[in-house]
Coordinates of C-alpha atoms in Angstrom, one line a residue:
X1 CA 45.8 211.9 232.6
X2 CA 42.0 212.2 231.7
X3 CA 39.6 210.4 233.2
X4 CA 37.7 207.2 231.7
X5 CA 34.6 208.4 229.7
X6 CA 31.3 207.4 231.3
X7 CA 28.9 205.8 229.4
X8 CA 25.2 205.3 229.9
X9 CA 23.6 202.8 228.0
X10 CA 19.9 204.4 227.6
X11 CA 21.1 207.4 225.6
X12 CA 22.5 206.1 222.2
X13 CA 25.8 207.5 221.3
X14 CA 27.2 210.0 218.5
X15 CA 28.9 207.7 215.6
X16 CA 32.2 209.8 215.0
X17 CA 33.8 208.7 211.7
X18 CA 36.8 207.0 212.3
X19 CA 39.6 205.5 209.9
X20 CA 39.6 201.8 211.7
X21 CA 36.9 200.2 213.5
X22 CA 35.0 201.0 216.4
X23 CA 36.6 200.0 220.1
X24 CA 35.3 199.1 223.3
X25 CA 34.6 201.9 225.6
X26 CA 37.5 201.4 228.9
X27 CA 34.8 201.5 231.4
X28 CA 33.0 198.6 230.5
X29 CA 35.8 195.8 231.1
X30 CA 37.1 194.9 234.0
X31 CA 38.6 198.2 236.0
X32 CA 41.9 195.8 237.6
X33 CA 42.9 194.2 234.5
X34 CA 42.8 197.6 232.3
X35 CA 44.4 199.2 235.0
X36 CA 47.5 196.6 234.7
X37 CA 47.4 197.4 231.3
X38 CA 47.8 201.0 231.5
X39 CA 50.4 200.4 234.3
X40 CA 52.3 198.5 231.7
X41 CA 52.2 201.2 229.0
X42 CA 53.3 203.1 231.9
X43 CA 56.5 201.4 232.4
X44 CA 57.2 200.7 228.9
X45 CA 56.9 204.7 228.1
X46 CA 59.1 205.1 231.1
X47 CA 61.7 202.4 229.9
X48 CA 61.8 204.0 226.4
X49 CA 62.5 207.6 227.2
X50 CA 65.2 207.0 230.2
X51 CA 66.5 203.9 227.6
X52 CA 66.2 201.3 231.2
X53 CA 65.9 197.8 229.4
X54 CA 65.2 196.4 232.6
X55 CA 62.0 198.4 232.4
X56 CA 60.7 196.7 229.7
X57 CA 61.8 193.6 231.1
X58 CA 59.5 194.2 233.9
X59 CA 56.6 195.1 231.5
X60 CA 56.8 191.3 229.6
X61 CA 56.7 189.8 232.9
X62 CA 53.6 191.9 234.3
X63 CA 52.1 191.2 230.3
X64 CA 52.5 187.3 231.0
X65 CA 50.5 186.9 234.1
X66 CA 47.8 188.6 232.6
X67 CA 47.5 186.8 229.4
X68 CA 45.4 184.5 231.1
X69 CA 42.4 186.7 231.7
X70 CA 42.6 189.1 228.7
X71 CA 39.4 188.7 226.3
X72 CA 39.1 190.3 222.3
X73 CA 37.7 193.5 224.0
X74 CA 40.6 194.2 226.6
X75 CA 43.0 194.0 223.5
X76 CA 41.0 196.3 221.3
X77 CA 41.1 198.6 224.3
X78 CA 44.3 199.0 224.9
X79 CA 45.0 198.8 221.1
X80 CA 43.1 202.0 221.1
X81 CA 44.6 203.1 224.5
X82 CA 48.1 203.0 223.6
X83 CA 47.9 203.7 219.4
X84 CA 46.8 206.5 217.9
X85 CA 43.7 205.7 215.8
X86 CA 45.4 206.8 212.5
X87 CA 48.1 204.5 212.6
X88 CA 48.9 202.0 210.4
X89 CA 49.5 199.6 213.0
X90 CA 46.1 200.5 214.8
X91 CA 44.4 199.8 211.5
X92 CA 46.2 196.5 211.4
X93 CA 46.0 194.6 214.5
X94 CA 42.2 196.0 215.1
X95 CA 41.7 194.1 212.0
X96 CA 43.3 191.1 213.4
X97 CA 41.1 191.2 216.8
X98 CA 38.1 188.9 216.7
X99 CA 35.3 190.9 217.3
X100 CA 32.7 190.0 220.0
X101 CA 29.0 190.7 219.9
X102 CA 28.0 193.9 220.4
X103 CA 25.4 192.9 223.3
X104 CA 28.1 192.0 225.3
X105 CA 30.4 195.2 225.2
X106 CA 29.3 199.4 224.6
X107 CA 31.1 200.6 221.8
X108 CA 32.5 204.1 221.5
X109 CA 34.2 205.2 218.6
X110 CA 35.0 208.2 220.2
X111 CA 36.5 207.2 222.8
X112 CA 40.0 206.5 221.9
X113 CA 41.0 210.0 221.3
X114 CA 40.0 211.2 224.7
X115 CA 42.3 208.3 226.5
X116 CA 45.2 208.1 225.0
X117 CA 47.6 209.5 227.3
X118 CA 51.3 208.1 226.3
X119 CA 53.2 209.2 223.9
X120 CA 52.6 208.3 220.0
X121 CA 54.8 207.5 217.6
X122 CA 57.1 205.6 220.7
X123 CA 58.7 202.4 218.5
X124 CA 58.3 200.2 222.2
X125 CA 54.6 200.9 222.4
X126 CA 53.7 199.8 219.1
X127 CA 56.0 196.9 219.1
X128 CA 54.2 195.5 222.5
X129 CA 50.9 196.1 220.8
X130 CA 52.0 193.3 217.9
X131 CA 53.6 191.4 220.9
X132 CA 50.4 191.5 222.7
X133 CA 48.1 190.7 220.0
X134 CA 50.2 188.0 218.9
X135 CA 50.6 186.2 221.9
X136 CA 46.5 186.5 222.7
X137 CA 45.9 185.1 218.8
X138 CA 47.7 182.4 219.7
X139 CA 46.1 181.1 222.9
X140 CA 42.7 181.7 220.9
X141 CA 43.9 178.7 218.5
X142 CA 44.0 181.3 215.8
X143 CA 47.0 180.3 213.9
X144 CA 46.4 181.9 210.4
X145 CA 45.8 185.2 212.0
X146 CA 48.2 184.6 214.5
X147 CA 51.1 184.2 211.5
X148 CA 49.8 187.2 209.4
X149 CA 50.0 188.9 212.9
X150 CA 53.9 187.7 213.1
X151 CA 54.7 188.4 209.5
X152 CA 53.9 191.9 209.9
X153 CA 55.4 192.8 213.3
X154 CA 58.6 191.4 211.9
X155 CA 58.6 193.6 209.0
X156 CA 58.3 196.5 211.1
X157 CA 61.0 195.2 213.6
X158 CA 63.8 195.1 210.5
X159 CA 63.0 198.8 210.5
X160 CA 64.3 199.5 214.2
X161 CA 67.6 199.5 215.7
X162 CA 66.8 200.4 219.1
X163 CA 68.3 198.8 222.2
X164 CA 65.0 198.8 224.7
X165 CA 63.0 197.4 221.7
X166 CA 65.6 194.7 222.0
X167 CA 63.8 192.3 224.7
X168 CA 60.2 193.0 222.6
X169 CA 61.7 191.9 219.7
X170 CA 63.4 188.5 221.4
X171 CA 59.7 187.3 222.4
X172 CA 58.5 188.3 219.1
X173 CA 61.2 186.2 217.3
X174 CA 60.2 183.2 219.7
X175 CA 56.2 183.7 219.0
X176 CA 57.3 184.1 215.2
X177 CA 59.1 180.5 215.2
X178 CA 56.2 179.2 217.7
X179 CA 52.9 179.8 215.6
X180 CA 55.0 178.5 212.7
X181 CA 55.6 175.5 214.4
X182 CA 52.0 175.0 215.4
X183 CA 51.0 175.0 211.7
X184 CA 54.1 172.8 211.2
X185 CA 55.6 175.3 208.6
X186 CA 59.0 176.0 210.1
X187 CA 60.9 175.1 206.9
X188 CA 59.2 178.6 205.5
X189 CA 60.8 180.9 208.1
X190 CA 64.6 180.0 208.0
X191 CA 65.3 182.0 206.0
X192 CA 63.6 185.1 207.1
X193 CA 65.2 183.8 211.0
X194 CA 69.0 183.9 209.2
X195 CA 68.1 187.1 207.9
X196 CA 66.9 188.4 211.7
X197 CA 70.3 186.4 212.8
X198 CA 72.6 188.5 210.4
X199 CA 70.7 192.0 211.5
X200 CA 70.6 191.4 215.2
X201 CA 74.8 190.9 214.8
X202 CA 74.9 193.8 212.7
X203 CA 73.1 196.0 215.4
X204 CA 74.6 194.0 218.5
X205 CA 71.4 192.5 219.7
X206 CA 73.0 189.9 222.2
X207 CA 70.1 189.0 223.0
X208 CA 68.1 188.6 220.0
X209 CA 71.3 186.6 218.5
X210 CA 70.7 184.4 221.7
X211 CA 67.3 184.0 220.5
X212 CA 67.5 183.5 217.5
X213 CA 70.5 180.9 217.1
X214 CA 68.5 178.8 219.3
X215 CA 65.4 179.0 217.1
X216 CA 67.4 178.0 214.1
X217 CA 68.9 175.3 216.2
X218 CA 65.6 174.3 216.1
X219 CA 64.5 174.7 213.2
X220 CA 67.5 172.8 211.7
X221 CA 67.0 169.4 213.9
X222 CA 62.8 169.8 213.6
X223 CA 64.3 168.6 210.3
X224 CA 67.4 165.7 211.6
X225 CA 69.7 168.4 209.6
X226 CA 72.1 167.9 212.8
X227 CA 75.2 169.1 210.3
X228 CA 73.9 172.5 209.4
X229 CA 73.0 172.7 212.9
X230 CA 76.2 172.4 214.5
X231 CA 77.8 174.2 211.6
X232 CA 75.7 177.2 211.7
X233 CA 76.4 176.6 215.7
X234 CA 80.0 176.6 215.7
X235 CA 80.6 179.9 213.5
X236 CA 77.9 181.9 215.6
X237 CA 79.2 185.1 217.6
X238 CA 80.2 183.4 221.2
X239 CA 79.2 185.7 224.3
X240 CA 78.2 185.7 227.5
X241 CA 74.6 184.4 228.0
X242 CA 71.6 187.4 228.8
X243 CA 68.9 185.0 229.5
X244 CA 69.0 181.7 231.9
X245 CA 66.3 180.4 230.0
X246 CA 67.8 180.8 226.4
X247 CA 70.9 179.0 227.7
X248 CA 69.4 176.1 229.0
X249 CA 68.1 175.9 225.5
X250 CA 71.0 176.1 223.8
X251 CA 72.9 173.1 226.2
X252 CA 69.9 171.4 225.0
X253 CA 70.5 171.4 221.2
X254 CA 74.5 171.4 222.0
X255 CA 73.4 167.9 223.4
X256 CA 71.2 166.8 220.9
X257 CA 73.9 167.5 218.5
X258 CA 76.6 165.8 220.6
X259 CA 74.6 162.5 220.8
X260 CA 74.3 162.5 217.2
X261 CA 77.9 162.9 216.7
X262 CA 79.1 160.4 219.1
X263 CA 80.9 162.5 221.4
X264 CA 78.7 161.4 224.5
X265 CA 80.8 163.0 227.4
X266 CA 80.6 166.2 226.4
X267 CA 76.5 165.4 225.5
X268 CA 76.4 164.2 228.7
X269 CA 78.1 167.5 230.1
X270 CA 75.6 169.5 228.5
X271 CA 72.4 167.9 229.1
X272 CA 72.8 167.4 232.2
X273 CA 73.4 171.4 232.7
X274 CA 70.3 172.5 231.3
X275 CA 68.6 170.1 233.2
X276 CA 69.7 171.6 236.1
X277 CA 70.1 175.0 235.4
X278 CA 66.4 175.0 234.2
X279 CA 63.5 176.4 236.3
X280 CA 61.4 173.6 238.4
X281 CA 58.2 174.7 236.8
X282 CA 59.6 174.0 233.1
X283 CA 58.4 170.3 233.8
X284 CA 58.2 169.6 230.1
X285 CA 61.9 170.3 229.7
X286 CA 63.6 169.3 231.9
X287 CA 61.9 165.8 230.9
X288 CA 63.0 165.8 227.6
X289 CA 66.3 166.5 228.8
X290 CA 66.7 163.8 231.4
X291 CA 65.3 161.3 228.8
X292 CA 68.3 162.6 226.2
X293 CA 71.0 161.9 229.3
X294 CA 69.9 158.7 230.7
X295 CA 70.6 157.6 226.5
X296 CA 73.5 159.3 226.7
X297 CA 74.8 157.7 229.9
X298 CA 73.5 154.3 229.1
X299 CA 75.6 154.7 225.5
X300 CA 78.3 155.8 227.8
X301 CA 78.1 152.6 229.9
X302 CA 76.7 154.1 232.9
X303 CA 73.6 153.1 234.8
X304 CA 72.0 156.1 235.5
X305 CA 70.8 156.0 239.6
X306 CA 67.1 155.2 240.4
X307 CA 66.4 158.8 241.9
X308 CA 66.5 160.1 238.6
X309 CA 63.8 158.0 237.4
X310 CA 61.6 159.1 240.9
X311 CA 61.8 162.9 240.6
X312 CA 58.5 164.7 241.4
X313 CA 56.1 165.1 237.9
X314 CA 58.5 162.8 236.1
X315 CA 57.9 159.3 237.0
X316 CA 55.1 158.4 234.6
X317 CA 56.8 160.1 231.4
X318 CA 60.9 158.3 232.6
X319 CA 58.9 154.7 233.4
X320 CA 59.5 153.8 229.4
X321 CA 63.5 154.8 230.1
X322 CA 63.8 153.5 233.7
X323 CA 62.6 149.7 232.2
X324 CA 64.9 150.2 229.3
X325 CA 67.4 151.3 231.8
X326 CA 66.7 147.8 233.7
X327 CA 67.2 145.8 230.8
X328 CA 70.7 147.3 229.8
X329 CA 71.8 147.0 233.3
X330 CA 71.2 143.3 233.7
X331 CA 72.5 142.9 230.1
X332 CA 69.0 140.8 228.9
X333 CA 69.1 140.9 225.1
X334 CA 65.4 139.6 224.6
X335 CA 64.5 141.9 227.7
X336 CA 65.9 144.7 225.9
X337 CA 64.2 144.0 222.9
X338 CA 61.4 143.5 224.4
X339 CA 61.5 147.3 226.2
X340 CA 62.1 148.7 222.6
X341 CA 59.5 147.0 220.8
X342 CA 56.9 148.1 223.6
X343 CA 57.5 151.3 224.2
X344 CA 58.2 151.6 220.0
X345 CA 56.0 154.5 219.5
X346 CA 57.3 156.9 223.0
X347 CA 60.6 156.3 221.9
X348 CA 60.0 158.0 217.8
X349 CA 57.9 160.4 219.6
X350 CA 60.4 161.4 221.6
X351 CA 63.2 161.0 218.7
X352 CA 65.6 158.6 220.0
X353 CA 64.8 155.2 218.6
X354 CA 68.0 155.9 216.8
X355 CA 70.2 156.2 219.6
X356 CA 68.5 152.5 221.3
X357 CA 69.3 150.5 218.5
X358 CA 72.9 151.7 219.1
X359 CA 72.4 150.7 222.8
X360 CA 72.3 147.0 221.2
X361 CA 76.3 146.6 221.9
X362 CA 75.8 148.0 225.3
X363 CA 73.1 145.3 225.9
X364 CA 75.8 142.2 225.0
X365 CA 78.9 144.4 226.8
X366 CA 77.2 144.2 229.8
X367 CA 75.9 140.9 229.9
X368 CA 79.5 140.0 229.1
X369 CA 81.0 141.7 231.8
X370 CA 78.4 139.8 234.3
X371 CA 79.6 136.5 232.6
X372 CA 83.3 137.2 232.9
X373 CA 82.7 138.5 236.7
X374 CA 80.4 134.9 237.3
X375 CA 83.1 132.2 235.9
X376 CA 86.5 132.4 235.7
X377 CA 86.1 129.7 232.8
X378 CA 83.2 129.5 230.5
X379 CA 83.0 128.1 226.9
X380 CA 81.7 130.5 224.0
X381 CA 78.5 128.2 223.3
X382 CA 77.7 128.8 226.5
X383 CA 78.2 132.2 226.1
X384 CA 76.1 132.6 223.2
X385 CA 73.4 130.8 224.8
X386 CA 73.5 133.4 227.7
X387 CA 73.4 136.5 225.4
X388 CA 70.4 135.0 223.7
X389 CA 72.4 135.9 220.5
X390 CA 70.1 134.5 217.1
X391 CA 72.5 134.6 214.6
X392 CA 73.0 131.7 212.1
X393 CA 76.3 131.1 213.6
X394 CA 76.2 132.3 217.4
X395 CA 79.5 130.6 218.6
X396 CA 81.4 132.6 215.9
X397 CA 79.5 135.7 216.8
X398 CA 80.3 135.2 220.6
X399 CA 84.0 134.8 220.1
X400 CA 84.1 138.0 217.9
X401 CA 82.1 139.8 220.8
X402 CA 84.5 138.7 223.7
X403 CA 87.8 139.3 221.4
X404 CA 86.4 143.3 220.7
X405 CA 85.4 143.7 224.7
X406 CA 88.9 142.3 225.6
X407 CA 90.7 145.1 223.2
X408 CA 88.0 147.7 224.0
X409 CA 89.1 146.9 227.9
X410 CA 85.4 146.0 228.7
X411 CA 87.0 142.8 230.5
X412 CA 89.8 141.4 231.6
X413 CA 90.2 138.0 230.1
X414 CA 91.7 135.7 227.5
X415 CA 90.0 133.5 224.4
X416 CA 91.6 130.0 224.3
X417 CA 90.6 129.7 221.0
X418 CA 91.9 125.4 220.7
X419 CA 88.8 124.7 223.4
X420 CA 86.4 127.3 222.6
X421 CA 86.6 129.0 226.2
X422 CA 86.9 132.2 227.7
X423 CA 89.4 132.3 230.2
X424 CA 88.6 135.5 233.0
X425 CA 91.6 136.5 235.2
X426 CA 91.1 137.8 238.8
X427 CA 90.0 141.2 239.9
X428 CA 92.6 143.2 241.2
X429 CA 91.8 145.9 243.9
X430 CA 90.4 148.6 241.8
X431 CA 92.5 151.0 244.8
X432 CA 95.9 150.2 244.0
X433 CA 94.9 151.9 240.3
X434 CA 94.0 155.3 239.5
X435 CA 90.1 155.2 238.7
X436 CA 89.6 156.4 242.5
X437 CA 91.7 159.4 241.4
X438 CA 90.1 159.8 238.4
X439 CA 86.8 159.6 239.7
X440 CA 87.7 162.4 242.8
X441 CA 88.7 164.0 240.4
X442 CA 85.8 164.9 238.0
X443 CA 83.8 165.4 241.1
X444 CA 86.0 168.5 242.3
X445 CA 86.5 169.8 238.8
X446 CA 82.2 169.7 238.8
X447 CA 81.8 171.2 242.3
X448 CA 84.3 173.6 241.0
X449 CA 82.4 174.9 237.8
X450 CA 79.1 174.9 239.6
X451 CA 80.8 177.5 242.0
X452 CA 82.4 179.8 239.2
X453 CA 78.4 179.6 237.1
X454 CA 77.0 181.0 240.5
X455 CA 78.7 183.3 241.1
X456 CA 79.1 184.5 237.5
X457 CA 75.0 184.5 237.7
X458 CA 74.7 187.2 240.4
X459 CA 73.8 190.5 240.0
X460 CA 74.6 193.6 241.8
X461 CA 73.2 196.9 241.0
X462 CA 75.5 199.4 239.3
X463 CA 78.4 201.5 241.4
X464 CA 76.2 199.6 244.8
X465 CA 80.0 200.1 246.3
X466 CA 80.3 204.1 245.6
X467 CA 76.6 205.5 246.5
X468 CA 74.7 204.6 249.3
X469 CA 70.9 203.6 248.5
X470 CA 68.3 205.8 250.0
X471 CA 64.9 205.1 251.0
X472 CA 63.3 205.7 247.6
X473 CA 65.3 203.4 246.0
X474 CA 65.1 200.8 248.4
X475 CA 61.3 201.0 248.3
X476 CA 61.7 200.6 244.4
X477 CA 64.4 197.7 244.3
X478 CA 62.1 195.8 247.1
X479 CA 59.0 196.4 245.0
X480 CA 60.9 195.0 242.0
X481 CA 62.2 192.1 243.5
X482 CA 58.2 191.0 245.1
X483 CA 57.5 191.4 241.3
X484 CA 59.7 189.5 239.8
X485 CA 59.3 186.7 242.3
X486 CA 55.6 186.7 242.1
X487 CA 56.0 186.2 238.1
X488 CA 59.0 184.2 237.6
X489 CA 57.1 180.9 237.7
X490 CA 54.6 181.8 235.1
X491 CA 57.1 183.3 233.3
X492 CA 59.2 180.3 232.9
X493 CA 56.4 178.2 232.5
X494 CA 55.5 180.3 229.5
X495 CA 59.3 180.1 228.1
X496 CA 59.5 176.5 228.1

């Protein structure tokens, strides 16, 4: 590999002619960070000729904890490290670089051509150069750029049908949706993302048609289209998930869209899942999808138990849920709408004023079932009065209440309808019937699918059974493993 050109600022420099503009001479930024970036063309280069996906893998987690510290110059560096200056996509993304002032960098047009030391024309490189660009557009706030940058990367992707371009192009598709999101345009990219959808089946991309059906799923309920959603959702290829964090995703939606459709158990199944299947540091999540299943529960007639509502980082953003919570579980009409009305504007931020106002019957179930537990005799006026009900006629309303929560099997009573009272028969021991069963029951079959998900989850190298692993190896596996632990928080940070 040649060495870095020195530079000495007295002596002014030869201006070569060159087809794109000028970059920033390697020795001028910072020597660690450049070297990470060559380390990562590096592995990229070495993933793409001995076709290792988990090589490139490797290169997007080293790429995301340096996106912090890379500036405009370190990008037009390595864009003219890694791409040959007569490229069309070197002409392109220099373009999209902000340039800084020349007092704070050396310039040498020259340069590039002496450093390059990777192969050109390599379809990974070039794709990691839009990825990189892309992802550094965005954290500047420039969105316009940032979507011109997208745009073109994808019509170069529809162009490629490799496999170890295939993890690239999953964290282009998700920085595509992203920037379209920021500028709140996502209705203008469905199409192009069914299009993506359709060629990533046609090529066997698992992975990008894991991507990609969630970002539809997205898309579609960004917009309430929940029917599209689950009907795009329900004829999608089914296979085994490739990435923990693209699955947690898709539980999410699948809850969303169970909610929605009233079928709360199996919302409750899936939300709950993602929640804990995702990572600790994807705070922001796993919020959202503990406020979605304490709904869900509470619509199921559960009281979801106070520990949820304490977790670490999520007291403040559940304490709108855990009064809510309160209100349904002493069954307070005016407390509950009180709660609603309140916390109004957190509730439609967080899209589920929808699914409250259906808590309403929960609300006057529950306070029910504390009446018919209190007296064995009561009369429906009295009744009324307790649920705070504010109808014109409340009697009427009470007796229609109790006779539907009688049928439903909310309680166990009887209406004497000739004095206007609500007659509650006696408890019976809840262990002489099969609820105990029933209850055992889930729990083992629970205990049992979290055992069959772990071990499903683990990974063992290839044919670790027939060849023995020799020192090299070792060295390498272990040097992996300190990598991928070091990143994986910032990494999931960054996916959530």
């Amino acid at each position: 590999m040649p060495e870095d050109v020195q530079m000495n600022d007295s002596e002014p420099q030869p201006a070569a002619p060159a087809p794109a503009a000028a970059a920033p001479a390697l020795s001028t930024l910072h020597p660690a960070l450049m070297s990470d970036l060559k380390e990562i063309a590096t592995v990229i280069e070495a993933g793409s000729l001995s076709k290792e996906v988990r090589r490139i893998s490797r290169a997007f987690r080293l790429t995301v904890a340096l996106r912090r510290r890379v500036a405009a110059r370190d990008v037009s560096a390595f864009l003219a490290f890694a791409l040959p200056p007569s490229s069309e996509a070197y002409g392109r993304l220099t373009a999209l670089v902000p340039k800084e002032d020349d007092t704070e960098m050396d310039v040498d047009a020259a340069a590039p051509a002496t450093q390059i030391s990777i192969k050109h024309g390599l379809p990974e490189i070039e794709i990691f150069c839009y990825l990189l660009v892309l992802i550094f557009l965005i954290d500047q706030k420039k969105y316009d750029e940032a979507k011109a940058c997208a745009n073109v990367s994808i019509a170069r992707l529809k162009n490629l049908n490799r496999r170890t371009v295939d993890v690239l192009a999953s964290r282009l598709y998700f920085y595509y949706s992203y920037v379209y999101e920021l500028t709140n345009s996502l209705a203008e990219i469905r199409g192009n993302l069914l299009a993506l959808h359709r060629m990533a089946t046609l090529h066997r991309d698992e992975l990008g048609q894991e991507t990609l059906l969630n970002l539809l799923l997205r898309n579609y309920l960004h917009y309430n289209l929940y029917d599209q959603a689950e009907k795009l959702r329900s004829k999608a290829p089914r296979f085994e998930a490739h990435s923990n964090q693209q699955f947690c995703r898709y539980l999410f939606y699948l809850g969303k869209i169970r909610t929605i459709q009233l079928e709360y158990t199996d919302a409750k199944e899936s939300l709950l899942q993602a929640a804990r299947k995702a990572p600790t540091t994807a705070r922001g999540f796993r919020i959202q999808c503990n406020k979605w299943a304490i709904i869900v529960r509470l619509l199921l007639g559960e009281i979801p138990e106070r520990t949820v509502f304490m977790q670490k980082g999520m007291k403040k953003a559940l304490t709108p849920y855990f009064e809510l919570t309160n209100a349904v579980r002493v069954g307070d009409l005016e407390l509950f709408r009180a709660v609603a009305d309140k916390f109004a504007s957190t509730f439609s931020a967080d899209r589920t004023r929808n699914l409250i106002v259906r808590l309403r019957h929960n609300v006057i179930r529950t306070g029910l079932r504390n009446i018919s537990i209190s007296y064995s005799r009561i009369s429906l006026a009295d009744i009324a009065k307790k649920l705070r009900l504010d109808s014109e006629n409340p009697i009427a309303d009470a007796e229609s209440i109790v006779a539907k929560a009688i049928r439903d099997g909310a309680i166990d009573a009887t209406i004497d309808h000739a004095n206007g009272w609500m007659v509650s028969k006696e408890t019976g021991d809840v262990y002489s019937t099969n609820e105990p069963q029933i209850a055992f029951n889930s729990r083992i079959a629970f205990c049992l699918n979290m055992h069959n998900e772990a071990v499903k989850a683990m990974r063992f190298p290839p044919n670790s059974h027939k060849e023995k692993e020799s020192a090299e190896k070792r060295r390498e596996r272990l040097q992996q493993e300190e990598e991928l632990a070091k990143h994986m928080a910032e990494e999931d940070d960054d996916d959530f």
